[in-house]
Amino acid sequence: MKDDLDTALAHLTAARNVVVLTGAGVSAESGIPTFREALTGLWARYRPEELASPEAFQENPQRVWDWYAWRRQLCLDVAPNAAHHAITALQDLVPELVLISQNVDGLHQRAGSANVLELHGSIHRIRCFACDRPGGDWPDPVGEVPVCRCGGLMRPTIVWFGELLPADVLAQAEQAALGADVMLSVGTSSLVYPAADLPYTAKRQGAFLIEVNPQPTPLSPIADVCLQGLAGTWLPRIVEALSARREA
Ligand code: NAD
Ligand code: ZN
């Protein structure tokens, strides 16, 4: 019975360490398009690698800067949805919760989640392409690519195609997966590595795996429970049921 909410709730109630891994699907109901969906209008003529790689930045920094400026504004213009809020609420209903996200949009933080492990970086901060010096938030107005005091150009702190994930963040995420009693995989296609490895790591050491996604993914066959549907529907339902159990 893979759609068994009661079994999922029983494991969540008994769990000490809960790990939540989120992907683009958790922000879909906020209106954030996936990378490919966003390649419309002005941007339709580019392939993702032409906008999101170190080579693209070297070739045309202003174009890449403008693309991220536009994506960042999109993120600022939308609000966290019921799924983000439910994850924040879940933090108070279990002894330990680690939130790992592949999203760069900052919506978990805006919903009140603290200490998000951002595997793919954040669109809201910049750093130097040459010397790595953190540059904080974007300049206002966004304008031309800012120049670092080393003479290098500033870039968004996003993990681009061909780049490694931040090693310290990945190590913390792996540590959390190794200690998880329950892992929730929410709104991720489970195709992008190494993030997609984390639920396997958790499962191997005995974690109970819950997947929330309207579509089956490569992870579904090993998930203990697959809650088929929207994150914004299932996560508030889980939180409501857990709170009710707490009060009972
Ligand atoms: P993905 O786009 O590959 O997959 C999204 C998954 O979410 C799919 O399996 C889809 O079925 C599911 N989904 C769609 N709507 C949903 C909903 N309402 N509720 C629950 N699930 C839903 O995303 P990914 O697995 O995160 O990997 C893609 C890469 O793109 C990542 O590297 C990520 O960093 C990046 N990305 C980030 C953002 C963001 O920050 N919001 C947006 C697009 C892409
Ligand atoms: Zn520099």
PDB file of C-alpha atoms and ligand atoms in Angstrom:
ATOM      1  CA  MET A   1       0.000   0.000   0.000  1.00  0.00           C
ATOM      2  CA  LYS A   2       2.195   2.772  -1.307  1.00  0.00           C
ATOM      3  CA  ASP A   3      -0.388   5.504  -0.792  1.00  0.00           C
ATOM      4  CA  ASP A   4      -0.733   4.805   2.881  1.00  0.00           C
ATOM      5  CA  LEU A   5      -0.802   8.122   4.727  1.00  0.00           C
ATOM      6  CA  ASP A   6      -1.391   6.416   8.093  1.00  0.00           C
ATOM      7  CA  THR A   7       1.795   4.363   7.786  1.00  0.00           C
ATOM      8  CA  ALA A   8       3.722   7.523   6.861  1.00  0.00           C
ATOM      9  CA  LEU A   9       2.265   9.327   9.891  1.00  0.00           C
ATOM     10  CA  ALA A  10       3.119   6.467  12.221  1.00  0.00           C
ATOM     11  CA  HIS A  11       6.766   6.624  11.118  1.00  0.00           C
ATOM     12  CA  LEU A  12       6.859  10.411  11.380  1.00  0.00           C
ATOM     13  CA  THR A  13       5.411  10.250  14.891  1.00  0.00           C
ATOM     14  CA  ALA A  14       8.042   7.760  16.014  1.00  0.00           C
ATOM     15  CA  ALA A  15      10.965   9.436  14.236  1.00  0.00           C
ATOM     16  CA  ARG A  16      13.750  11.301  15.980  1.00  0.00           C
ATOM     17  CA  ASN A  17      15.577  12.535  12.849  1.00  0.00           C
ATOM     18  CA  VAL A  18      13.489  13.656   9.912  1.00  0.00           C
ATOM     19  CA  VAL A  19      15.095  14.816   6.674  1.00  0.00           C
ATOM     20  CA  VAL A  20      13.162  16.656   3.966  1.00  0.00           C
ATOM     21  CA  LEU A  21      14.645  16.873   0.469  1.00  0.00           C
ATOM     22  CA  THR A  22      12.921  19.269  -1.920  1.00  0.00           C
ATOM     23  CA  GLY A  23      13.138  20.001  -5.638  1.00  0.00           C
ATOM     24  CA  ALA A  24      11.619  22.398  -8.134  1.00  0.00           C
ATOM     25  CA  GLY A  25       8.175  20.783  -7.662  1.00  0.00           C
ATOM     26  CA  VAL A  26       7.826  22.299  -4.195  1.00  0.00           C
ATOM     27  CA  SER A  27       7.951  25.772  -5.759  1.00  0.00           C
ATOM     28  CA  ALA A  28       5.765  24.943  -8.771  1.00  0.00           C
ATOM     29  CA  GLU A  29       2.588  26.047  -6.995  1.00  0.00           C
ATOM     30  CA  SER A  30       4.204  29.418  -6.254  1.00  0.00           C
ATOM     31  CA  GLY A  31       4.470  29.923 -10.003  1.00  0.00           C
ATOM     32  CA  ILE A  32       8.226  29.438 -10.427  1.00  0.00           C
ATOM     33  CA  PRO A  33       8.789  27.860 -13.822  1.00  0.00           C
ATOM     34  CA  THR A  34      11.311  25.050 -14.186  1.00  0.00           C
ATOM     35  CA  PHE A  35      14.538  25.994 -15.909  1.00  0.00           C
ATOM     36  CA  ARG A  36      13.314  24.741 -19.247  1.00  0.00           C
ATOM     37  CA  GLU A  37       9.865  26.294 -18.911  1.00  0.00           C
ATOM     38  CA  ALA A  38      11.544  29.633 -18.204  1.00  0.00           C
ATOM     39  CA  LEU A  39      13.310  29.592 -21.559  1.00  0.00           C
ATOM     40  CA  THR A  40      10.502  31.495 -23.249  1.00  0.00           C
ATOM     41  CA  GLY A  41      10.126  34.894 -24.905  1.00  0.00           C
ATOM     42  CA  LEU A  42      13.435  36.729 -25.031  1.00  0.00           C
ATOM     43  CA  TRP A  43      15.278  33.638 -23.780  1.00  0.00           C
ATOM     44  CA  ALA A  44      13.713  31.030 -26.083  1.00  0.00           C
ATOM     45  CA  ARG A  45      16.678  30.967 -28.425  1.00  0.00           C
ATOM     46  CA  TYR A  46      19.126  29.731 -25.782  1.00  0.00           C
ATOM     47  CA  ARG A  47      19.914  26.253 -24.523  1.00  0.00           C
ATOM     48  CA  PRO A  48      20.314  25.925 -20.711  1.00  0.00           C
ATOM     49  CA  GLU A  49      24.079  25.411 -21.059  1.00  0.00           C
ATOM     50  CA  GLU A  50      24.319  28.740 -22.901  1.00  0.00           C
ATOM     51  CA  LEU A  51      23.031  30.562 -19.821  1.00  0.00           C
ATOM     52  CA  ALA A  52      24.033  28.391 -16.890  1.00  0.00           C
ATOM     53  CA  SER A  53      27.651  27.344 -17.278  1.00  0.00           C
ATOM     54  CA  PRO A  54      31.062  28.854 -16.503  1.00  0.00           C
ATOM     55  CA  GLU A  55      31.802  28.846 -20.247  1.00  0.00           C
ATOM     56  CA  ALA A  56      28.651  30.849 -20.956  1.00  0.00           C
ATOM     57  CA  PHE A  57      29.638  33.402 -18.313  1.00  0.00           C
ATOM     58  CA  GLN A  58      33.135  33.719 -19.722  1.00  0.00           C
ATOM     59  CA  GLU A  59      31.797  34.160 -23.220  1.00  0.00           C
ATOM     60  CA  ASN A  60      29.080  36.665 -22.405  1.00  0.00           C
ATOM     61  CA  PRO A  61      28.916  37.672 -18.716  1.00  0.00           C
ATOM     62  CA  GLN A  62      26.308  40.378 -19.241  1.00  0.00           C
ATOM     63  CA  ARG A  63      23.895  37.987 -20.948  1.00  0.00           C
ATOM     64  CA  VAL A  64      24.182  35.455 -18.102  1.00  0.00           C
ATOM     65  CA  TRP A  65      23.895  38.257 -15.515  1.00  0.00           C
ATOM     66  CA  ASP A  66      20.737  39.583 -17.204  1.00  0.00           C
ATOM     67  CA  TRP A  67      19.197  36.102 -17.317  1.00  0.00           C
ATOM     68  CA  TYR A  68      19.736  35.599 -13.580  1.00  0.00           C
ATOM     69  CA  ALA A  69      18.584  39.120 -12.808  1.00  0.00           C
ATOM     70  CA  TRP A  70      15.336  38.244 -14.558  1.00  0.00           C
ATOM     71  CA  ARG A  71      15.046  34.845 -12.796  1.00  0.00           C
ATOM     72  CA  ARG A  72      15.811  36.448  -9.436  1.00  0.00           C
ATOM     73  CA  GLN A  73      13.089  39.058  -9.914  1.00  0.00           C
ATOM     74  CA  LEU A  74      10.673  36.224 -10.739  1.00  0.00           C
ATOM     75  CA  CYS A  75      11.567  34.600  -7.405  1.00  0.00           C
ATOM     76  CA  LEU A  76      11.049  37.889  -5.541  1.00  0.00           C
ATOM     77  CA  ASP A  77       7.695  38.476  -7.219  1.00  0.00           C
ATOM     78  CA  VAL A  78       6.121  35.225  -5.989  1.00  0.00           C
ATOM     79  CA  ALA A  79       5.302  34.006  -2.474  1.00  0.00           C
ATOM     80  CA  PRO A  80       6.001  30.761  -0.611  1.00  0.00           C
ATOM     81  CA  ASN A  81       3.097  28.308  -0.938  1.00  0.00           C
ATOM     82  CA  ALA A  82       1.324  25.919   1.436  1.00  0.00           C
ATOM     83  CA  ALA A  83       4.056  23.299   0.959  1.00  0.00           C
ATOM     84  CA  HIS A  84       6.848  25.662   2.083  1.00  0.00           C
ATOM     85  CA  HIS A  85       4.770  26.727   5.093  1.00  0.00           C
ATOM     86  CA  ALA A  86       3.970  23.131   6.014  1.00  0.00           C
ATOM     87  CA  ILE A  87       7.674  22.213   6.000  1.00  0.00           C
ATOM     88  CA  THR A  88       8.354  25.135   8.332  1.00  0.00           C
ATOM     89  CA  ALA A  89       5.561  23.931  10.625  1.00  0.00           C
ATOM     90  CA  LEU A  90       6.879  20.355  10.522  1.00  0.00           C
ATOM     91  CA  GLN A  91      10.097  21.613  12.101  1.00  0.00           C
ATOM     92  CA  ASP A  92       8.179  22.150  15.362  1.00  0.00           C
ATOM     93  CA  LEU A  93       6.392  18.791  15.262  1.00  0.00           C
ATOM     94  CA  VAL A  94       9.412  16.461  15.173  1.00  0.00           C
ATOM     95  CA  PRO A  95      12.487  16.357  17.425  1.00  0.00           C
ATOM     96  CA  GLU A  96      15.057  17.068  14.655  1.00  0.00           C
ATOM     97  CA  LEU A  97      14.429  18.212  11.100  1.00  0.00           C
ATOM     98  CA  VAL A  98      17.032  18.871   8.415  1.00  0.00           C
ATOM     99  CA  LEU A  99      15.827  20.586   5.266  1.00  0.00           C
ATOM    100  CA  ILE A 100      17.847  19.976   2.108  1.00  0.00           C
ATOM    101  CA  SER A 101      16.809  21.794  -1.061  1.00  0.00           C
ATOM    102  CA  GLN A 102      17.860  21.742  -4.682  1.00  0.00           C
ATOM    103  CA  ASN A 103      16.015  25.019  -5.149  1.00  0.00           C
ATOM    104  CA  VAL A 104      17.807  28.321  -5.451  1.00  0.00           C
ATOM    105  CA  ASP A 105      14.705  30.498  -5.075  1.00  0.00           C
ATOM    106  CA  GLY A 106      14.879  31.297  -1.340  1.00  0.00           C
ATOM    107  CA  LEU A 107      11.205  30.442  -0.780  1.00  0.00           C
ATOM    108  CA  HIS A 108      11.880  28.041   2.126  1.00  0.00           C
ATOM    109  CA  GLN A 109      13.648  30.831   4.003  1.00  0.00           C
ATOM    110  CA  ARG A 110      10.863  33.286   3.237  1.00  0.00           C
ATOM    111  CA  ALA A 111       8.396  30.739   4.684  1.00  0.00           C
ATOM    112  CA  GLY A 112      10.465  30.794   7.894  1.00  0.00           C
ATOM    113  CA  SER A 113      12.659  27.709   7.509  1.00  0.00           C
ATOM    114  CA  ALA A 114      16.090  28.194   9.061  1.00  0.00           C
ATOM    115  CA  ASN A 115      19.381  26.483   8.180  1.00  0.00           C
ATOM    116  CA  VAL A 116      18.315  25.276   4.741  1.00  0.00           C
ATOM    117  CA  LEU A 117      21.044  23.195   3.115  1.00  0.00           C
ATOM    118  CA  GLU A 118      21.055  24.722  -0.369  1.00  0.00           C
ATOM    119  CA  LEU A 119      22.701  22.062  -2.523  1.00  0.00           C
ATOM    120  CA  HIS A 120      22.602  24.147  -5.691  1.00  0.00           C
ATOM    121  CA  GLY A 121      23.278  27.518  -4.124  1.00  0.00           C
ATOM    122  CA  SER A 122      21.048  30.567  -4.033  1.00  0.00           C
ATOM    123  CA  ILE A 123      19.993  33.061  -6.671  1.00  0.00           C
ATOM    124  CA  HIS A 124      19.902  35.769  -4.010  1.00  0.00           C
ATOM    125  CA  ARG A 125      23.611  36.105  -3.343  1.00  0.00           C
ATOM    126  CA  ILE A 126      26.576  36.884  -5.578  1.00  0.00           C
ATOM    127  CA  ARG A 127      30.274  36.065  -5.454  1.00  0.00           C
ATOM    128  CA  CYS A 128      33.360  36.717  -7.521  1.00  0.00           C
ATOM    129  CA  PHE A 129      33.900  34.439 -10.521  1.00  0.00           C
ATOM    130  CA  ALA A 130      37.686  34.868 -10.209  1.00  0.00           C
ATOM    131  CA  CYS A 131      38.521  34.877  -6.465  1.00  0.00           C
ATOM    132  CA  ASP A 132      35.267  33.514  -4.895  1.00  0.00           C
ATOM    133  CA  ARG A 133      34.904  36.490  -2.541  1.00  0.00           C
ATOM    134  CA  PRO A 134      31.259  36.631  -1.344  1.00  0.00           C
ATOM    135  CA  GLY A 135      29.531  39.767  -2.616  1.00  0.00           C
ATOM    136  CA  GLY A 136      26.308  39.590  -0.554  1.00  0.00           C
ATOM    137  CA  ASP A 137      23.002  40.544  -2.124  1.00  0.00           C
ATOM    138  CA  TRP A 138      22.592  41.882  -5.659  1.00  0.00           C
ATOM    139  CA  PRO A 139      23.217  45.567  -6.322  1.00  0.00           C
ATOM    140  CA  ASP A 140      20.221  47.861  -6.664  1.00  0.00           C
ATOM    141  CA  PRO A 141      19.625  48.625  -9.487  1.00  0.00           C
ATOM    142  CA  VAL A 142      20.905  45.363 -10.912  1.00  0.00           C
ATOM    143  CA  GLY A 143      22.421  46.997 -14.013  1.00  0.00           C
ATOM    144  CA  GLU A 144      25.810  45.898 -15.310  1.00  0.00           C
ATOM    145  CA  VAL A 145      27.855  42.974 -13.985  1.00  0.00           C
ATOM    146  CA  PRO A 146      29.622  44.305 -10.855  1.00  0.00           C
ATOM    147  CA  VAL A 147      33.412  44.124 -10.660  1.00  0.00           C
ATOM    148  CA  CYS A 148      35.152  42.643  -7.598  1.00  0.00           C
ATOM    149  CA  ARG A 149      38.061  44.499  -5.984  1.00  0.00           C
ATOM    150  CA  CYS A 150      40.324  41.795  -7.540  1.00  0.00           C
ATOM    151  CA  GLY A 151      39.121  42.893 -10.977  1.00  0.00           C
ATOM    152  CA  GLY A 152      37.039  39.739 -11.509  1.00  0.00           C
ATOM    153  CA  LEU A 153      33.340  39.768 -12.335  1.00  0.00           C
ATOM    154  CA  MET A 154      30.556  38.949  -9.889  1.00  0.00           C
ATOM    155  CA  ARG A 155      28.219  36.004 -10.583  1.00  0.00           C
ATOM    156  CA  PRO A 156      25.198  34.489  -8.826  1.00  0.00           C
ATOM    157  CA  THR A 157      26.032  31.777  -6.256  1.00  0.00           C
ATOM    158  CA  ILE A 158      24.315  29.101  -8.311  1.00  0.00           C
ATOM    159  CA  VAL A 159      25.817  25.707  -9.119  1.00  0.00           C
ATOM    160  CA  TRP A 160      26.143  25.763 -12.891  1.00  0.00           C
ATOM    161  CA  PHE A 161      26.351  22.878 -15.345  1.00  0.00           C
ATOM    162  CA  GLY A 162      29.790  21.319 -15.013  1.00  0.00           C
ATOM    163  CA  GLU A 163      30.394  22.719 -11.497  1.00  0.00           C
ATOM    164  CA  LEU A 164      30.724  20.841  -8.219  1.00  0.00           C
ATOM    165  CA  LEU A 165      28.222  21.257  -5.410  1.00  0.00           C
ATOM    166  CA  PRO A 166      29.458  23.194  -2.352  1.00  0.00           C
ATOM    167  CA  ALA A 167      31.426  20.447  -0.557  1.00  0.00           C
ATOM    168  CA  ASP A 168      30.512  21.499   3.003  1.00  0.00           C
ATOM    169  CA  VAL A 169      26.786  21.666   2.220  1.00  0.00           C
ATOM    170  CA  LEU A 170      26.858  18.297   0.460  1.00  0.00           C
ATOM    171  CA  ALA A 171      28.740  16.732   3.377  1.00  0.00           C
ATOM    172  CA  GLN A 172      26.132  18.033   5.840  1.00  0.00           C
ATOM    173  CA  ALA A 173      23.338  16.696   3.623  1.00  0.00           C
ATOM    174  CA  GLU A 174      24.996  13.264   3.444  1.00  0.00           C
ATOM    175  CA  GLN A 175      25.459  13.268   7.206  1.00  0.00           C
ATOM    176  CA  ALA A 176      21.768  14.030   7.656  1.00  0.00           C
ATOM    177  CA  ALA A 177      20.791  11.233   5.243  1.00  0.00           C
ATOM    178  CA  LEU A 178      22.980   8.803   7.189  1.00  0.00           C
ATOM    179  CA  GLY A 179      21.162   9.643  10.414  1.00  0.00           C
ATOM    180  CA  ALA A 180      17.615   9.879   9.060  1.00  0.00           C
ATOM    181  CA  ASP A 181      14.785   7.814  10.535  1.00  0.00           C
ATOM    182  CA  VAL A 182      12.379   9.217   7.954  1.00  0.00           C
ATOM    183  CA  MET A 183      13.178  10.953   4.691  1.00  0.00           C
ATOM    184  CA  LEU A 184      10.604  12.876   2.694  1.00  0.00           C
ATOM    185  CA  SER A 185      11.467  13.448  -0.964  1.00  0.00           C
ATOM    186  CA  VAL A 186       9.216  16.221  -2.236  1.00  0.00           C
ATOM    187  CA  GLY A 187       8.801  17.562  -5.774  1.00  0.00           C
ATOM    188  CA  THR A 188      12.038  16.294  -7.211  1.00  0.00           C
ATOM    189  CA  SER A 189      12.487  14.284 -10.385  1.00  0.00           C
ATOM    190  CA  SER A 190      15.229  12.267  -8.626  1.00  0.00           C
ATOM    191  CA  LEU A 191      17.312  12.536 -11.782  1.00  0.00           C
ATOM    192  CA  VAL A 192      19.879  15.174 -10.808  1.00  0.00           C
ATOM    193  CA  TYR A 193      22.939  13.774  -9.014  1.00  0.00           C
ATOM    194  CA  PRO A 194      24.414  13.824  -6.425  1.00  0.00           C
ATOM    195  CA  ALA A 195      21.197  15.132  -4.793  1.00  0.00           C
ATOM    196  CA  ALA A 196      19.318  12.090  -6.092  1.00  0.00           C
ATOM    197  CA  ASP A 197      21.674   9.807  -4.132  1.00  0.00           C
ATOM    198  CA  LEU A 198      20.570  11.130  -0.741  1.00  0.00           C
ATOM    199  CA  PRO A 199      17.335   9.120  -0.421  1.00  0.00           C
ATOM    200  CA  TYR A 200      19.251   5.956  -1.393  1.00  0.00           C
ATOM    201  CA  THR A 201      21.803   6.702   1.330  1.00  0.00           C
ATOM    202  CA  ALA A 202      18.995   7.168   3.843  1.00  0.00           C
ATOM    203  CA  LYS A 203      17.171   4.032   2.736  1.00  0.00           C
ATOM    204  CA  ARG A 204      20.308   1.868   2.912  1.00  0.00           C
ATOM    205  CA  GLN A 205      20.799   2.625   6.577  1.00  0.00           C
ATOM    206  CA  GLY A 206      17.163   1.899   7.367  1.00  0.00           C
ATOM    207  CA  ALA A 207      15.251   5.157   6.926  1.00  0.00           C
ATOM    208  CA  PHE A 208      11.581   5.074   6.014  1.00  0.00           C
ATOM    209  CA  LEU A 209      11.177   6.808   2.650  1.00  0.00           C
ATOM    210  CA  ILE A 210       8.147   8.926   1.733  1.00  0.00           C
ATOM    211  CA  GLU A 211       7.830  10.442  -1.737  1.00  0.00           C
ATOM    212  CA  VAL A 212       5.462  13.294  -2.641  1.00  0.00           C
ATOM    213  CA  ASN A 213       5.097  13.845  -6.383  1.00  0.00           C
ATOM    214  CA  PRO A 214       2.255  13.866  -8.911  1.00  0.00           C
ATOM    215  CA  GLN A 215       4.371  11.631 -11.184  1.00  0.00           C
ATOM    216  CA  PRO A 216       6.283   8.432 -10.527  1.00  0.00           C
ATOM    217  CA  THR A 217      10.075   8.947 -10.478  1.00  0.00           C
ATOM    218  CA  PRO A 218      13.077   6.595 -10.499  1.00  0.00           C
ATOM    219  CA  LEU A 219      12.872   6.758  -6.684  1.00  0.00           C
ATOM    220  CA  SER A 220       9.257   5.511  -6.495  1.00  0.00           C
ATOM    221  CA  PRO A 221      10.097   1.777  -6.626  1.00  0.00           C
ATOM    222  CA  ILE A 222      12.193   1.985  -3.449  1.00  0.00           C
ATOM    223  CA  ALA A 223       9.954   4.471  -1.591  1.00  0.00           C
ATOM    224  CA  ASP A 224       7.969   2.965   1.292  1.00  0.00           C
ATOM    225  CA  VAL A 225       5.069   5.327   0.686  1.00  0.00           C
ATOM    226  CA  CYS A 226       4.322   7.350  -2.479  1.00  0.00           C
ATOM    227  CA  LEU A 227       1.864  10.165  -1.891  1.00  0.00           C
ATOM    228  CA  GLN A 228       0.777  10.939  -5.406  1.00  0.00           C
ATOM    229  CA  GLY A 229      -0.239  14.550  -5.912  1.00  0.00           C
ATOM    230  CA  LEU A 230       0.777  18.116  -5.193  1.00  0.00           C
ATOM    231  CA  ALA A 231       3.171  19.135  -2.443  1.00  0.00           C
ATOM    232  CA  GLY A 232       0.775  21.962  -1.528  1.00  0.00           C
ATOM    233  CA  THR A 233      -1.959  19.407  -0.859  1.00  0.00           C
ATOM    234  CA  TRP A 234      -0.043  16.578   0.848  1.00  0.00           C
ATOM    235  CA  LEU A 235       2.304  18.483   3.139  1.00  0.00           C
ATOM    236  CA  PRO A 236      -0.393  20.543   4.914  1.00  0.00           C
ATOM    237  CA  ARG A 237      -2.368  17.302   5.286  1.00  0.00           C
ATOM    238  CA  ILE A 238       0.614  15.621   6.949  1.00  0.00           C
ATOM    239  CA  VAL A 239       1.186  18.575   9.271  1.00  0.00           C
ATOM    240  CA  GLU A 240      -2.478  18.753  10.232  1.00  0.00           C
ATOM    241  CA  ALA A 241      -2.637  15.034  11.001  1.00  0.00           C
ATOM    242  CA  LEU A 242       0.605  15.143  13.020  1.00  0.00           C
ATOM    243  CA  SER A 243      -0.594  18.121  15.067  1.00  0.00           C
ATOM    244  CA  ALA A 244      -3.870  16.305  15.756  1.00  0.00           C
ATOM    245  CA  ARG A 245      -1.910  13.240  16.959  1.00  0.00           C
ATOM    246  CA  ARG A 246       0.191  15.450  19.222  1.00  0.00           C
ATOM    247  CA  GLU A 247      -2.900  16.934  20.817  1.00  0.00           C
ATOM    248  CA  ALA A 248      -4.675  13.568  21.203  1.00  0.00           C
TER     249      ALA A 248
HETATM  250  P1  NAD B   1      12.762  18.959 -11.895  1.00  0.00           P
HETATM  251  O1  NAD B   1      12.211  20.153 -12.618  1.00  0.00           O
HETATM  252  O2  NAD B   1      13.667  18.040 -12.599  1.00  0.00           O
HETATM  253  O3  NAD B   1      11.535  18.071 -11.348  1.00  0.00           O
HETATM  254  C1  NAD B   1      10.453  18.641 -10.686  1.00  0.00           C
HETATM  255  C2  NAD B   1       9.624  17.493 -10.102  1.00  0.00           C
HETATM  256  O4  NAD B   1       8.552  18.079  -9.377  1.00  0.00           O
HETATM  257  C3  NAD B   1       9.002  16.558 -11.134  1.00  0.00           C
HETATM  258  O5  NAD B   1       9.215  15.222 -10.745  1.00  0.00           O
HETATM  259  C4  NAD B   1       7.498  16.910 -11.073  1.00  0.00           C
HETATM  260  O6  NAD B   1       6.676  15.766 -11.304  1.00  0.00           O
HETATM  261  C5  NAD B   1       7.364  17.390  -9.658  1.00  0.00           C
HETATM  262  N1  NAD B   1       6.283  18.341  -9.430  1.00  0.00           N
HETATM  263  C6  NAD B   1       5.767  19.261 -10.278  1.00  0.00           C
HETATM  264  N2  NAD B   1       4.800  19.979  -9.651  1.00  0.00           N
HETATM  265  C7  NAD B   1       4.729  19.510  -8.378  1.00  0.00           C
HETATM  266  C8  NAD B   1       3.940  19.850  -7.248  1.00  0.00           C
HETATM  267  N3  NAD B   1       3.034  20.839  -7.284  1.00  0.00           N
HETATM  268  N4  NAD B   1       4.137  19.160  -6.102  1.00  0.00           N
HETATM  269  C9  NAD B   1       5.054  18.156  -6.029  1.00  0.00           C
HETATM  270  N5  NAD B   1       5.824  17.793  -7.071  1.00  0.00           N
HETATM  271  C10 NAD B   1       5.668  18.463  -8.234  1.00  0.00           C
HETATM  272  O7  NAD B   1      13.392  19.540 -10.563  1.00  0.00           O
HETATM  273  P2  NAD B   1      14.539  19.008  -9.616  1.00  0.00           P
HETATM  274  O8  NAD B   1      14.378  17.551  -9.353  1.00  0.00           O
HETATM  275  O9  NAD B   1      14.557  19.954  -8.486  1.00  0.00           O
HETATM  276  O10 NAD B   1      15.894  19.173 -10.454  1.00  0.00           O
HETATM  277  C11 NAD B   1      16.091  20.159 -11.450  1.00  0.00           C
HETATM  278  C12 NAD B   1      17.221  21.134 -11.255  1.00  0.00           C
HETATM  279  O11 NAD B   1      16.760  22.450 -11.571  1.00  0.00           O
HETATM  280  C13 NAD B   1      17.762  21.263  -9.899  1.00  0.00           C
HETATM  281  O12 NAD B   1      19.134  21.269 -10.035  1.00  0.00           O
HETATM  282  C14 NAD B   1      17.298  22.605  -9.355  1.00  0.00           C
HETATM  283  O13 NAD B   1      18.370  23.228  -8.663  1.00  0.00           O
HETATM  284  C15 NAD B   1      17.004  23.406 -10.559  1.00  0.00           C
HETATM  285  N6  NAD B   1      15.799  24.251 -10.466  1.00  0.00           N
HETATM  286  C16 NAD B   1      15.499  25.003  -9.362  1.00  0.00           C
HETATM  287  C17 NAD B   1      14.326  25.766  -9.322  1.00  0.00           C
HETATM  288  C18 NAD B   1      13.982  26.601  -8.105  1.00  0.00           C
HETATM  289  O14 NAD B   1      14.856  27.068  -7.396  1.00  0.00           O
HETATM  290  N7  NAD B   1      12.684  26.815  -7.824  1.00  0.00           N
HETATM  291  C19 NAD B   1      13.457  25.769 -10.398  1.00  0.00           C
HETATM  292  C20 NAD B   1      13.805  25.002 -11.516  1.00  0.00           C
HETATM  293  C21 NAD B   1      14.970  24.250 -11.536  1.00  0.00           C
HETATM  294 ZN    ZN B   2      37.440  38.751  -6.836  1.00  0.00          ZN
END
